Coordinates of N, CA and C in Angstrom, one line a residue:
M121 N 33.1 -20.4 29.6 CA 33.5 -21.5 28.7 C 32.6 -22.3 28.1
Y122 N 32.7 -22.8 26.5 CA 31.7 -23.1 26.1 C 31.1 -24.9 27.4
K123 N 30.0 -25.0 26.8 CA 29.1 -26.3 27.8 C 29.1 -27.4 26.8
E124 N 29.2 -27.3 25.5 CA 28.9 -28.4 24.8 C 29.2 -29.5 24.4
H125 N 30.9 -29.7 25.2 CA 31.5 -31.1 25.0 C 31.0 -32.4 25.5
F126 N 29.9 -32.0 26.9 CA 30.1 -33.5 27.5 C 28.2 -33.6 27.6
G127 N 27.8 -32.7 26.6 CA 26.2 -32.7 27.1 C 25.3 -32.4 28.0
L128 N 26.0 -31.2 28.5 CA 25.2 -31.0 29.7 C 24.4 -30.1 29.6
D129 N 24.4 -29.4 28.1 CA 23.9 -28.6 27.9 C 23.1 -28.5 26.5
Q130 N 22.3 -28.5 26.1 CA 21.8 -28.7 24.8 C 21.6 -27.3 24.1
Q131 N 21.9 -26.1 24.9 CA 22.2 -24.9 24.0 C 23.0 -24.1 24.3
P132 N 24.0 -23.5 23.0 CA 23.5 -23.6 21.9 C 24.1 -24.6 21.0
F133 N 24.9 -26.0 21.6 CA 25.6 -26.8 20.7 C 25.5 -28.1 21.8
G134 N 25.2 -29.3 21.0 CA 25.1 -30.6 22.0 C 26.1 -31.6 21.3
L135 N 26.3 -32.5 21.7 CA 26.9 -33.9 21.1 C 26.3 -34.2 19.7
T136 N 27.1 -34.3 18.8 CA 26.7 -34.9 17.5 C 26.6 -36.2 17.6
P137 N 26.0 -36.8 16.6 CA 26.0 -38.6 16.2 C 27.4 -39.0 16.0
N138 N 28.4 -38.0 15.6 CA 29.8 -38.2 15.4 C 30.4 -38.2 16.4
T139 N 29.8 -37.3 16.9 CA 30.8 -37.0 18.4 C 30.6 -38.1 19.7
A140 N 29.4 -38.5 19.6 CA 28.6 -39.3 20.4 C 29.0 -40.9 20.2
F141 N 29.6 -41.2 19.3 CA 29.8 -42.4 18.6 C 31.5 -42.8 19.3
F142 N 32.3 -41.4 19.7 CA 33.6 -41.9 20.5 C 33.5 -41.4 21.6
L143 N 32.7 -40.8 21.8 CA 32.3 -40.5 23.8 C 30.9 -40.9 24.0
N144 N 30.9 -42.0 24.9 CA 29.5 -42.5 25.5 C 29.2 -41.2 26.7
A145 N 27.9 -41.6 26.8 CA 27.3 -40.7 28.2 C 28.1 -40.7 29.4
Q146 N 28.7 -42.2 29.7 CA 29.2 -42.7 31.2 C 30.3 -41.4 31.4
G147 N 30.7 -41.0 32.6 CA 31.6 -40.5 32.7 C 31.6 -38.8 32.6
H148 N 30.5 -38.5 31.8 CA 30.5 -37.0 31.4 C 30.3 -36.0 32.6
R149 N 29.6 -36.5 33.9 CA 29.5 -35.5 34.9 C 31.1 -35.3 35.7
E150 N 31.6 -36.5 35.5 CA 33.3 -37.0 36.4 C 33.8 -36.0 35.4
A151 N 33.8 -35.8 34.2 CA 35.1 -35.2 33.2 C 34.8 -33.7 33.6
F152 N 33.6 -33.5 33.6 CA 33.0 -32.0 33.8 C 33.5 -31.2 35.2
N153 N 33.4 -32.1 35.9 CA 34.2 -31.6 37.5 C 35.7 -31.4 37.2
M154 N 36.3 -32.4 36.7 CA 37.8 -32.0 36.6 C 38.3 -31.1 35.6
L155 N 37.2 -30.6 34.5 CA 37.5 -29.7 33.9 C 37.3 -28.2 35.0
Q156 N 36.2 -28.1 35.9 CA 36.4 -27.0 36.8 C 37.6 -27.0 37.7
V157 N 38.0 -28.3 38.0 CA 39.4 -28.2 38.8 C 40.5 -27.8 38.1
A158 N 40.6 -28.1 36.8 CA 42.0 -27.5 36.1 C 41.7 -25.9 35.5
L159 N 40.8 -25.7 35.8 CA 40.5 -24.4 35.1 C 40.7 -23.2 36.1
A160 N 40.5 -23.8 37.6 CA 40.2 -22.9 38.5 C 41.5 -22.2 38.8
D161 N 42.8 -23.1 38.0 CA 44.1 -22.0 39.0 C 44.5 -21.2 37.7
G162 N 43.6 -20.7 36.6 CA 44.2 -19.9 35.5 C 43.5 -19.8 34.3
E163 N 44.1 -19.2 33.3 CA 43.1 -18.8 32.0 C 43.9 -19.8 31.1
G164 N 43.2 -20.3 29.9 CA 43.7 -21.1 28.9 C 42.6 -21.8 28.3
F165 N 42.9 -22.4 27.3 CA 41.7 -23.0 26.4 C 42.1 -24.6 26.9
I166 N 41.0 -25.5 26.7 CA 40.8 -27.1 27.1 C 41.0 -27.8 25.9
K167 N 41.6 -28.8 26.0 CA 41.9 -29.8 25.1 C 41.4 -31.1 25.7
I168 N 40.8 -32.0 25.5 CA 39.9 -33.0 25.7 C 40.3 -34.6 25.1
V169 N 41.3 -35.2 25.3 CA 41.5 -36.4 24.5 C 40.9 -37.5 25.3
C170 N 40.0 -38.5 24.2 CA 39.8 -39.6 24.4 C 40.3 -41.0 23.9
F171 N 40.9 -41.9 24.3 CA 41.8 -42.8 23.9 C 41.5 -44.3 24.6
Y172 N 41.5 -45.2 24.0 CA 41.7 -46.6 24.1 C 42.9 -47.0 25.3
P173 N 42.6 -47.4 26.4 CA 44.2 -47.6 27.2 C 45.2 -48.4 26.9
Q174 N 44.4 -49.8 26.6 CA 45.0 -50.8 26.3 C 45.8 -51.1 25.0
I175 N 47.1 -51.8 25.5 CA 48.2 -51.8 24.0 C 47.6 -53.3 23.3
A176 N 47.4 -53.1 22.3 CA 46.9 -53.9 21.1 C 47.9 -53.8 19.9
F177 N 48.2 -54.9 19.3 CA 48.4 -55.0 17.7 C 47.5 -55.5 17.0
D178 N 46.4 -54.6 17.1 CA 45.2 -54.9 16.5 C 44.5 -53.6 16.0
I179 N 43.6 -53.5 15.0 CA 43.0 -51.8 15.0 C 41.9 -52.0 15.8
L180 N 41.7 -53.2 16.6 CA 40.2 -53.2 17.5 C 41.0 -53.3 18.9
P181 N 40.6 -52.3 20.0 CA 40.7 -52.8 21.2 C 40.5 -53.5 22.1
P182 N 41.3 -54.4 22.6 CA 40.9 -55.6 23.5 C 39.7 -55.5 24.5
Q183 N 39.7 -54.2 24.9 CA 38.1 -54.0 25.9 C 37.6 -52.6 25.4
N184 N 36.3 -52.7 25.8 CA 35.4 -51.7 25.2 C 35.6 -50.8 26.4
Q185 N 36.5 -49.8 26.6 CA 36.8 -48.9 27.2 C 37.5 -47.7 27.0
L186 N 37.1 -46.6 27.4 CA 37.7 -45.2 26.9 C 38.1 -44.6 28.0
D187 N 39.5 -44.1 28.3 CA 39.8 -43.2 28.7 C 40.0 -41.4 28.7
V188 N 39.7 -40.9 29.6 CA 39.9 -39.7 29.0 C 40.8 -38.1 30.0
S189 N 41.3 -37.8 28.9 CA 42.8 -36.9 29.6 C 42.2 -35.3 29.0
I190 N 42.3 -34.6 30.2 CA 41.7 -32.9 30.1 C 42.9 -32.3 30.3
F191 N 43.4 -31.4 29.3 CA 44.5 -30.6 29.5 C 44.1 -29.2 29.2
V192 N 44.5 -28.2 30.1 CA 44.2 -26.9 30.1 C 45.4 -25.9 29.6
I193 N 45.6 -25.3 28.6 CA 46.7 -24.9 28.3 C 46.9 -23.3 28.0
D194 N 47.9 -22.8 28.0 CA 48.0 -21.7 27.8 C 48.8 -21.5 26.8
P195 N 48.4 -21.2 25.6 CA 49.2 -21.1 24.0 C 50.3 -20.1 24.3
K196 N 50.6 -19.3 25.2 CA 51.8 -18.4 25.2 C 52.9 -19.0 25.8
Q197 N 52.4 -20.1 26.9 CA 53.7 -20.8 28.0 C 53.8 -22.1 27.1
D198 N 52.8 -22.5 26.8 CA 52.6 -24.4 26.4 C 52.8 -24.7 25.3
L199 N 52.5 -24.0 24.3 CA 52.8 -24.4 22.7 C 54.2 -23.8 22.4
D200 N 55.2 -24.2 22.6 CA 56.5 -23.7 21.6 C 56.3 -23.5 20.3
G201 N 56.7 -22.9 19.7 CA 56.8 -22.1 18.5 C 55.4 -21.5 17.7
I202 N 54.7 -21.4 18.5 CA 53.5 -20.5 18.1 C 53.3 -19.2 18.5
D203 N 53.3 -17.9 17.7 CA 53.7 -16.6 18.0 C 52.8 -15.8 17.1
F204 N 51.5 -16.0 17.6 CA 50.3 -15.4 17.3 C 50.2 -13.8 17.4
H205 N 49.9 -13.2 16.5 CA 49.2 -11.8 16.4 C 47.9 -11.5 15.9
F206 N 47.3 -10.8 16.3 CA 46.2 -11.0 15.4 C 46.6 -9.9 14.4
E207 N 47.2 -8.8 14.6 CA 47.0 -7.7 13.5 C 48.1 -8.1 12.6
R208 N 48.8 -9.1 12.7 CA 49.9 -9.8 11.6 C 49.1 -10.6 11.1
G209 N 48.3 -11.4 11.3 CA 47.5 -12.6 10.9 C 48.3 -14.1 10.3
T210 N 48.0 -14.4 9.3 CA 48.9 -15.3 8.3 C 48.8 -15.3 7.1
T211 N 49.3 -16.2 6.5 CA 49.5 -16.2 5.0 C 49.0 -18.0 4.4
L212 N 48.1 -17.8 3.3 CA 47.5 -19.4 2.8 C 48.3 -19.6 2.0
G213 N 48.3 -20.8 1.9 CA 48.5 -21.8 0.2 C 47.7 -22.8 -0.1
I214 N 47.0 -22.9 -1.0 CA 46.2 -24.0 -1.6 C 47.0 -25.2 -1.9
S215 N 46.2 -25.9 -1.0 CA 47.6 -27.6 -0.7 C 47.2 -28.4 -2.0
K216 N 48.1 -29.3 -2.3 CA 47.8 -30.1 -3.3 C 47.1 -31.0 -2.6
W217 N 47.0 -31.5 -1.5 CA 46.4 -32.5 -0.6 C 45.0 -32.0 -0.4
R218 N 44.1 -33.0 -0.5 CA 42.6 -33.0 -0.3 C 41.9 -33.1 0.7
K219 N 40.9 -32.5 1.2 CA 40.4 -33.1 2.7 C 39.8 -34.2 2.8
L220 N 40.0 -35.3 3.5 CA 39.8 -36.5 3.6 C 38.0 -36.8 3.1
D221 N 37.8 -37.6 2.5 CA 36.5 -37.6 1.8 C 35.6 -38.1 3.2
P222 N 34.3 -37.7 3.3 CA 33.2 -38.1 4.3 C 33.1 -40.0 4.1
Q223 N 33.1 -40.4 3.1 CA 33.0 -41.7 2.8 C 34.1 -42.5 3.1
T224 N 35.3 -42.1 3.6 CA 36.4 -42.7 4.2 C 36.2 -43.2 5.5
V225 N 36.2 -42.1 6.0 CA 36.1 -41.8 8.2 C 35.2 -40.7 8.4
P226 N 34.8 -41.0 9.7 CA 34.2 -40.0 10.1 C 34.6 -38.4 10.1
I227 N 34.7 -37.4 9.0 CA 35.5 -36.4 9.2 C 35.1 -35.5 10.2
E228 N 33.6 -35.7 10.7 CA 32.9 -34.7 11.4 C 33.5 -34.6 12.9
A229 N 33.8 -36.0 13.3 CA 34.5 -36.2 14.6 C 36.0 -35.6 14.6
K230 N 36.3 -34.8 15.9 CA 37.7 -34.4 15.6 C 38.8 -36.1 16.4
V231 N 38.9 -36.6 15.6 CA 39.7 -37.8 15.6 C 41.2 -37.6 15.7
A232 N 42.1 -38.3 16.4 CA 43.6 -38.1 16.5 C 44.1 -38.4 14.9
A233 N 43.5 -39.5 14.6 CA 44.1 -40.1 13.1 C 43.9 -39.3 12.3
N234 N 43.1 -38.6 12.1 CA 42.6 -37.2 11.1 C 43.5 -36.2 11.0
Y235 N 44.0 -36.3 12.1 CA 45.1 -34.8 12.0 C 46.1 -35.0 11.0
L236 N 46.4 -36.0 10.6 CA 47.4 -36.3 9.3 C 46.8 -35.6 8.5
N237 N 45.9 -35.5 8.1 CA 45.6 -34.8 6.8 C 46.0 -33.3 7.1
G238 N 45.6 -32.6 8.0 CA 46.1 -31.2 8.1 C 47.6 -31.3 8.0
M239 N 48.2 -32.2 8.9 CA 49.6 -32.0 8.8 C 50.3 -32.1 7.8
V240 N 50.2 -32.8 6.7 CA 50.5 -33.3 5.4 C 50.5 -31.7 4.7
A241 N 49.4 -31.2 4.9 CA 48.8 -29.8 4.0 C 49.4 -28.6 4.5
R242 N 49.7 -28.7 5.6 CA 50.8 -27.6 6.2 C 51.8 -27.9 6.1
I243 N 52.6 -28.8 5.8 CA 53.9 -29.1 5.8 C 54.3 -28.9 4.2
E244 N 53.2 -29.3 3.5 CA 53.5 -29.1 2.3 C 53.3 -27.3 1.6
A245 N 52.7 -26.8 2.6 CA 52.3 -24.9 2.6 C 53.2 -24.2 2.8
K246 N 54.1 -24.7 4.1 CA 55.2 -24.5 4.5 C 56.4 -24.4 3.8
K247 N 56.4 -25.3 3.0 CA 57.9 -25.8 2.1 C 57.5 -24.9 1.0
R248 N 56.4 -24.2 0.6 CA 55.9 -23.2 -0.3 C 56.1 -22.0 -0.2
G249 N 56.4 -21.7 1.4 CA 56.6 -20.5 2.0 C 55.7 -19.8 2.5
F250 N 54.7 -20.6 3.4 CA 53.0 -20.1 3.5 C 53.3 -20.5 5.0
E251 N 52.3 -19.9 6.2 CA 52.3 -20.3 7.1 C 51.3 -21.1 7.2
N252 N 50.2 -21.3 6.4 CA 49.4 -22.3 6.9 C 48.7 -22.7 5.1
A253 N 47.7 -23.8 5.5 CA 47.3 -24.4 4.5 C 45.8 -24.2 4.4
V254 N 45.2 -23.9 3.4 CA 43.9 -24.6 2.9 C 43.8 -25.5 2.1
M255 N 42.7 -26.7 2.4 CA 42.3 -27.6 1.8 C 41.2 -27.5 0.7
L256 N 41.4 -28.2 -0.2 CA 39.8 -28.5 -0.9 C 39.5 -29.7 -0.9
D257 N 38.2 -30.0 -1.0 CA 37.5 -31.3 -0.7 C 37.8 -32.3 -2.2
T258 N 37.4 -33.6 -2.1 CA 37.8 -34.7 -3.1 C 37.1 -33.9 -4.4
Q259 N 36.2 -32.9 -4.2 CA 35.0 -32.7 -5.4 C 35.8 -31.2 -6.1
G260 N 36.9 -30.9 -5.2 CA 37.2 -29.4 -5.9 C 37.1 -28.2 -5.2
F261 N 36.1 -28.2 -3.7 CA 35.7 -27.3 -3.3 C 36.3 -26.9 -2.0
V262 N 36.4 -25.5 -1.4 CA 37.1 -25.2 -0.6 C 36.8 -25.9 0.5
A263 N 37.5 -26.3 1.5 CA 37.3 -27.3 2.6 C 37.5 -26.5 4.0
E264 N 38.6 -26.6 4.5 CA 39.2 -26.1 5.9 C 40.6 -26.0 5.8
G265 N 41.0 -25.2 6.6 CA 42.4 -25.2 6.7 C 43.1 -26.5 7.6
G266 N 44.3 -26.4 7.8 CA 45.1 -27.5 8.4 C 44.2 -27.8 9.8
T267 N 44.2 -27.2 10.7 CA 43.4 -27.6 11.8 C 42.0 -26.3 12.1
E268 N 41.7 -25.5 10.9 CA 40.6 -24.3 11.1 C 39.7 -24.4 10.2
S269 N 38.7 -23.6 10.6 CA 37.6 -23.4 9.6 C 38.0 -22.2 8.9
V270 N 37.5 -22.2 7.6 CA 38.0 -21.0 6.6 C 36.4 -20.2 6.4
F271 N 36.7 -18.9 6.8 CA 35.3 -17.9 6.2 C 36.0 -16.7 5.6
L272 N 35.1 -16.1 4.5 CA 35.6 -15.3 3.5 C 34.4 -14.4 3.3
V273 N 34.9 -13.2 3.6 CA 34.0 -11.7 3.3 C 33.6 -11.5 2.2
R274 N 32.4 -11.2 1.6 CA 32.6 -10.3 0.0 C 30.9 -9.8 0.2
N275 N 31.6 -8.1 -0.1 CA 30.4 -7.2 0.0 C 29.8 -7.8 1.3
D276 N 30.3 -7.5 2.5 CA 30.1 -7.7 4.1 C 29.0 -8.5 4.5
R277 N 29.2 -9.9 3.5 CA 28.7 -11.0 4.0 C 29.7 -11.9 3.9
L278 N 29.0 -12.6 5.1 CA 30.2 -14.0 5.8 C 30.2 -15.4 4.9
Y279 N 30.6 -16.0 4.6 CA 30.7 -17.0 3.9 C 31.4 -18.3 4.3
T280 N 30.9 -19.4 4.4 CA 32.0 -20.3 5.1 C 31.2 -21.5 4.3
P281 N 32.8 -22.7 3.8 CA 32.0 -23.9 3.6 C 30.9 -24.5 4.3
F282 N 29.7 -25.5 3.5 CA 28.8 -26.0 4.4 C 29.5 -27.4 5.0
L283 N 28.5 -27.7 5.9 CA 28.9 -29.1 6.5 C 28.8 -30.5 5.6
G284 N 29.4 -31.4 5.8 CA 29.4 -32.4 5.0 C 30.7 -33.1 4.5
T285 N 31.6 -32.3 4.3 CA 33.4 -32.4 4.0 C 33.9 -31.7 4.8
I286 N 33.8 -31.3 6.0 CA 34.2 -30.4 6.8 C 34.1 -30.6 8.3
L287 N 35.2 -30.8 9.0 CA 34.9 -30.6 10.7 C 33.7 -29.9 11.6
E288 N 33.4 -30.3 12.3 CA 31.7 -29.8 12.7 C 32.6 -28.8 13.7
S289 N 32.6 -27.7 13.4 CA 34.0 -27.2 14.4 C 32.6 -26.3 15.5
I290 N 33.3 -26.6 16.6 CA 32.6 -25.8 17.6 C 33.0 -24.2 17.6
T291 N 33.9 -23.6 17.3 CA 33.7 -22.6 16.9 C 33.3 -21.9 15.9
R292 N 33.5 -22.5 14.8 CA 32.8 -22.1 13.5 C 31.1 -22.0 13.9
K293 N 30.6 -23.2 14.6 CA 29.0 -22.5 15.0 C 29.0 -21.4 15.6
S294 N 29.4 -21.4 16.5 CA 29.8 -20.0 17.6 C 30.0 -18.9 16.6
I295 N 31.0 -18.7 15.6 CA 31.1 -17.5 15.0 C 29.7 -17.3 13.9
L296 N 29.0 -18.5 13.4 CA 28.1 -18.4 12.4 C 26.9 -17.7 13.3
Q297 N 26.5 -18.1 14.6 CA 25.3 -17.8 15.6 C 25.6 -16.7 16.0
A298 N 26.9 -16.0 16.3 CA 27.3 -15.0 16.8 C 26.8 -13.7 15.6
A299 N 27.4 -13.8 14.6 CA 27.3 -13.4 13.4 C 26.2 -12.9 13.2
K300 N 24.9 -14.1 13.1 CA 23.8 -13.4 12.6 C 23.1 -12.5 13.7
L301 N 23.5 -12.9 14.8 CA 22.7 -12.3 15.9 C 22.8 -10.9 16.0
N302 N 24.2 -10.2 15.3 CA 24.9 -9.1 15.1 C 24.8 -8.4 14.2
G303 N 23.8 -8.8 13.0 CA 23.3 -8.3 12.0 C 24.2 -8.9 10.8
I304 N 25.5 -9.6 10.9 CA 26.0 -9.9 9.6 C 25.3 -11.1 9.0
E305 N 24.9 -10.9 7.8 CA 24.6 -11.8 6.8 C 25.5 -12.9 6.5
T306 N 25.4 -14.2 7.0 CA 25.9 -15.5 6.6 C 25.4 -16.5 5.5
S307 N 26.3 -17.3 4.8 CA 25.9 -18.1 3.7 C 26.7 -19.2 4.0
E308 N 26.5 -20.4 4.1 CA 27.0 -21.8 4.0 C 26.7 -22.5 2.9
D309 N 28.0 -22.8 2.3 CA 27.4 -23.0 0.8 C 28.5 -23.3 0.2
R310 N 28.7 -24.3 -1.2 CA 30.1 -24.7 -1.5 C 30.9 -23.9 -2.7
L311 N 31.7 -23.6 -2.3 CA 32.7 -22.4 -2.6 C 33.8 -22.9 -3.3
S312 N 33.9 -22.2 -4.7 CA 34.9 -22.8 -5.7 C 36.1 -22.0 -5.0
P313 N 37.3 -22.5 -5.5 CA 38.9 -21.9 -5.1 C 38.8 -20.6 -5.6
D314 N 38.5 -20.3 -6.8 CA 38.3 -19.0 -7.4 C 37.6 -17.8 -6.3
F315 N 36.3 -18.4 -5.4 CA 36.2 -17.0 -4.6 C 37.0 -16.9 -3.7
L316 N 37.9 -17.5 -3.1 CA 39.2 -17.1 -2.4 C 39.7 -15.9 -2.7
F317 N 40.0 -15.8 -4.2 CA 40.4 -14.6 -4.9 C 39.7 -13.5 -5.0
Q318 N 38.7 -13.6 -5.0 CA 37.4 -12.8 -4.9 C 36.7 -12.1 -3.7
A319 N 37.3 -12.6 -2.6 CA 36.5 -12.3 -1.1 C 37.3 -11.6 -0.8
D320 N 36.8 -10.0 -0.1 CA 37.3 -9.0 0.7 C 38.3 -9.3 1.8
E321 N 37.8 -9.7 2.4 CA 38.6 -10.5 3.5 C 38.4 -12.2 3.8
I322 N 39.5 -13.0 4.2 CA 39.5 -14.3 4.5 C 40.0 -13.9 6.1
F323 N 39.6 -15.2 6.9 CA 40.0 -15.8 8.3 C 39.6 -17.1 8.4
L324 N 40.6 -17.6 9.1 CA 40.6 -18.8 10.1 C 39.9 -18.6 11.0
S325 N 39.2 -19.8 11.6 CA 39.0 -19.6 13.3 C 39.4 -21.2 13.8
N326 N 39.8 -21.3 15.1 CA 40.0 -22.6 15.7 C 39.8 -22.1 17.3
S327 N 39.7 -23.2 18.1 CA 39.7 -23.0 19.5 C 40.5 -22.1 20.3
P328 N 42.3 -22.1 20.0 CA 42.9 -21.2 21.0 C 42.8 -20.0 20.3
Y329 N 42.6 -19.3 19.2 CA 42.7 -18.1 18.7 C 41.4 -17.6 18.2
K330 N 40.4 -18.2 18.2 CA 38.9 -17.7 17.5 C 39.3 -17.3 16.3
V331 N 39.8 -16.4 15.9 CA 40.0 -15.5 14.5 C 41.4 -15.5 14.4
I332 N 41.6 -15.6 13.0 CA 43.0 -15.3 12.6 C 42.9 -14.8 11.3
P333 N 43.2 -13.4 10.9 CA 43.0 -13.1 9.3 C 44.1 -13.3 8.9
V334 N 43.3 -13.6 7.5 CA 44.6 -13.8 6.5 C 45.0 -12.4 5.6
R335 N 46.4 -12.5 5.8 CA 47.2 -11.5 5.0 C 47.2 -11.5 3.7
Q336 N 47.5 -13.0 3.2 CA 47.9 -13.3 1.8 C 47.5 -14.6 1.6
I337 N 46.6 -14.8 0.6 CA 46.6 -16.5 -0.1 C 46.8 -16.4 -1.7
E338 N 48.2 -17.5 -1.6 CA 49.2 -17.6 -2.9 C 49.6 -16.3 -3.1
N339 N 49.6 -16.0 -4.0 CA 50.3 -14.5 -4.3 C 49.6 -13.3 -4.4
Q340 N 48.0 -13.5 -4.0 CA 47.2 -12.2 -3.5 C 47.3 -11.7 -2.1
K341 N 47.4 -10.6 -2.0 CA 47.5 -10.1 -0.4 C 46.6 -9.0 -0.3
F342 N 46.1 -8.9 1.1 CA 45.1 -8.2 1.3 C 45.5 -7.0 2.2
A343 N 45.4 -6.4 1.5 CA 46.4 -4.7 2.0 C 45.8 -4.2 3.3
H344 N 44.4 -4.5 3.6 CA 44.1 -4.0 4.7 C 43.5 -4.9 5.5
A345 N 44.0 -6.5 5.7 CA 44.0 -7.2 6.7 C 44.4 -6.9 8.1
P346 N 44.0 -7.1 9.1 CA 42.2 -7.8 9.4 C 41.5 -6.6 8.8
G347 N 40.5 -7.2 8.0 CA 39.4 -6.4 7.3 C 38.1 -6.3 8.4
P348 N 37.4 -5.2 8.5 CA 36.7 -4.8 8.9 C 35.1 -5.8 9.9
I349 N 35.2 -6.4 9.3 CA 34.1 -7.8 9.7 C 35.1 -8.8 10.0
T350 N 36.2 -9.2 9.8 CA 37.2 -9.9 10.8 C 37.4 -8.9 12.2
R351 N 37.6 -7.8 12.3 CA 38.0 -7.2 13.4 C 36.6 -7.3 14.2
K352 N 35.2 -7.0 13.6 CA 34.0 -7.2 14.3 C 33.8 -8.4 15.0
I353 N 33.9 -9.7 14.3 CA 33.7 -10.9 14.8 C 34.9 -11.0 15.8
N354 N 36.2 -10.9 15.8 CA 37.0 -11.1 16.6 C 37.0 -10.4 17.7
D355 N 36.3 -9.5 17.5 CA 36.1 -8.3 19.0 C 34.7 -9.1 19.8
L356 N 33.7 -9.2 18.7 CA 32.5 -10.0 19.7 C 33.1 -11.3 19.9
M357 N 33.8 -12.2 19.9 CA 34.1 -13.5 20.3 C 34.9 -13.5 21.7
N358 N 35.7 -12.4 21.4 CA 36.7 -12.2 22.7 C 35.6 -11.6 24.1
K359 N 35.1 -11.0 23.7 CA 34.0 -10.5 24.5 C 32.4 -11.3 25.0
I360 N 32.7 -12.5 24.5 CA 31.8 -13.6 24.7 C 32.1 -14.9 25.4
V361 N 33.8 -14.9 24.9 CA 34.5 -15.8 26.0 C 34.6 -15.3 27.2
S362 N 34.7 -13.9 27.5 CA 35.4 -13.1 28.6 C 34.2 -13.1 29.5
G363 N 32.8 -13.3 29.0 CA 31.4 -12.9 29.8 C 30.9 -11.6 29.7
Q364 N 31.8 -10.8 28.9 CA 31.4 -9.5 28.3 C 30.1 -8.9 27.6
E365 N 29.7 -10.0 26.8 CA 29.0 -10.3 26.1 C 27.5 -10.9 26.7
K366 N 26.6 -10.0 27.4 CA 25.7 -11.0 28.4 C 24.6 -11.7 27.5
R367 N 24.5 -11.3 26.1 CA 23.4 -12.4 25.5 C 23.6 -13.7 25.4
F368 N 25.1 -14.0 25.5 CA 25.7 -15.0 25.1 C 26.3 -15.9 26.4
N369 N 25.7 -15.3 27.8 CA 26.1 -15.9 29.0 C 25.6 -17.6 29.3
D370 N 25.0 -17.7 28.5 CA 24.1 -19.3 28.4 C 25.1 -20.2 28.0
W371 N 26.0 -19.6 26.8 CA 27.2 -20.2 26.1 C 28.1 -20.7 27.3
L372 N 28.1 -20.0 28.4 CA 29.0 -20.3 29.4 C 29.0 -20.9 30.1
F373 N 30.1 -21.3 31.6 CA 29.5 -21.8 32.8 C 30.9 -21.6 33.8
S374 N 30.5 -20.8 34.9 CA 31.4 -20.4 35.9 C 32.2 -21.6 36.5
V375 N 33.6 -21.1 36.4 CA 34.2 -22.6 37.1 C 34.9 -22.1 38.7
D376 N 34.2 -21.0 39.3 CA 34.2 -20.7 40.6 C 34.1 -21.7 41.7

């Protein structure tokens, strides 16, 4: 399991200033211990929710206090309606809705209110017959999916939008670092929508499924999806999170 959420270990990831703004240091150790108890009973992924527990008809909470709830979820049993198969992948539509501008809210933070942005994008994509959406930023460059980071492969090189207009995703960081250590060249750049149609492979990434191959974007299909780089990264990530890749064991901690 990744260590970074509570700042208990600065390698490979630590709390960012935007994350720390919403979650201060008090209670990190208690939350860490709760995670160990929750994970001891089975396999799953973790959702950590911090919220103001007070009821108030105002945008500011009456007390400076955060509560923390931790969920360990088995996607196959606990998330109705999700039927993910790696070989099948997903389809993408380019949404008319733009990714929130970084000058409006802290987009690097995983804040509940920000999910409306991805929600309306995915609803619009589904109405057009696609399973998922990719959003552009307010300047017209590729940003991210509804709740996923976007990766493209072109000539065996891995591309992803650079930080500044996207969520600073833990899984995105993991994939970039693991890819580099396994000989895959990577680039973080501003990507035009045209590049989506020039890519040899596209995949999305998120916490539950790590790597989600894209078999179609708009009317363009990828006949051989999942592609070789997508498969390589998917296999690598599965080995890392299951403790089979010893080089990355410092990313994990035991819950025994």
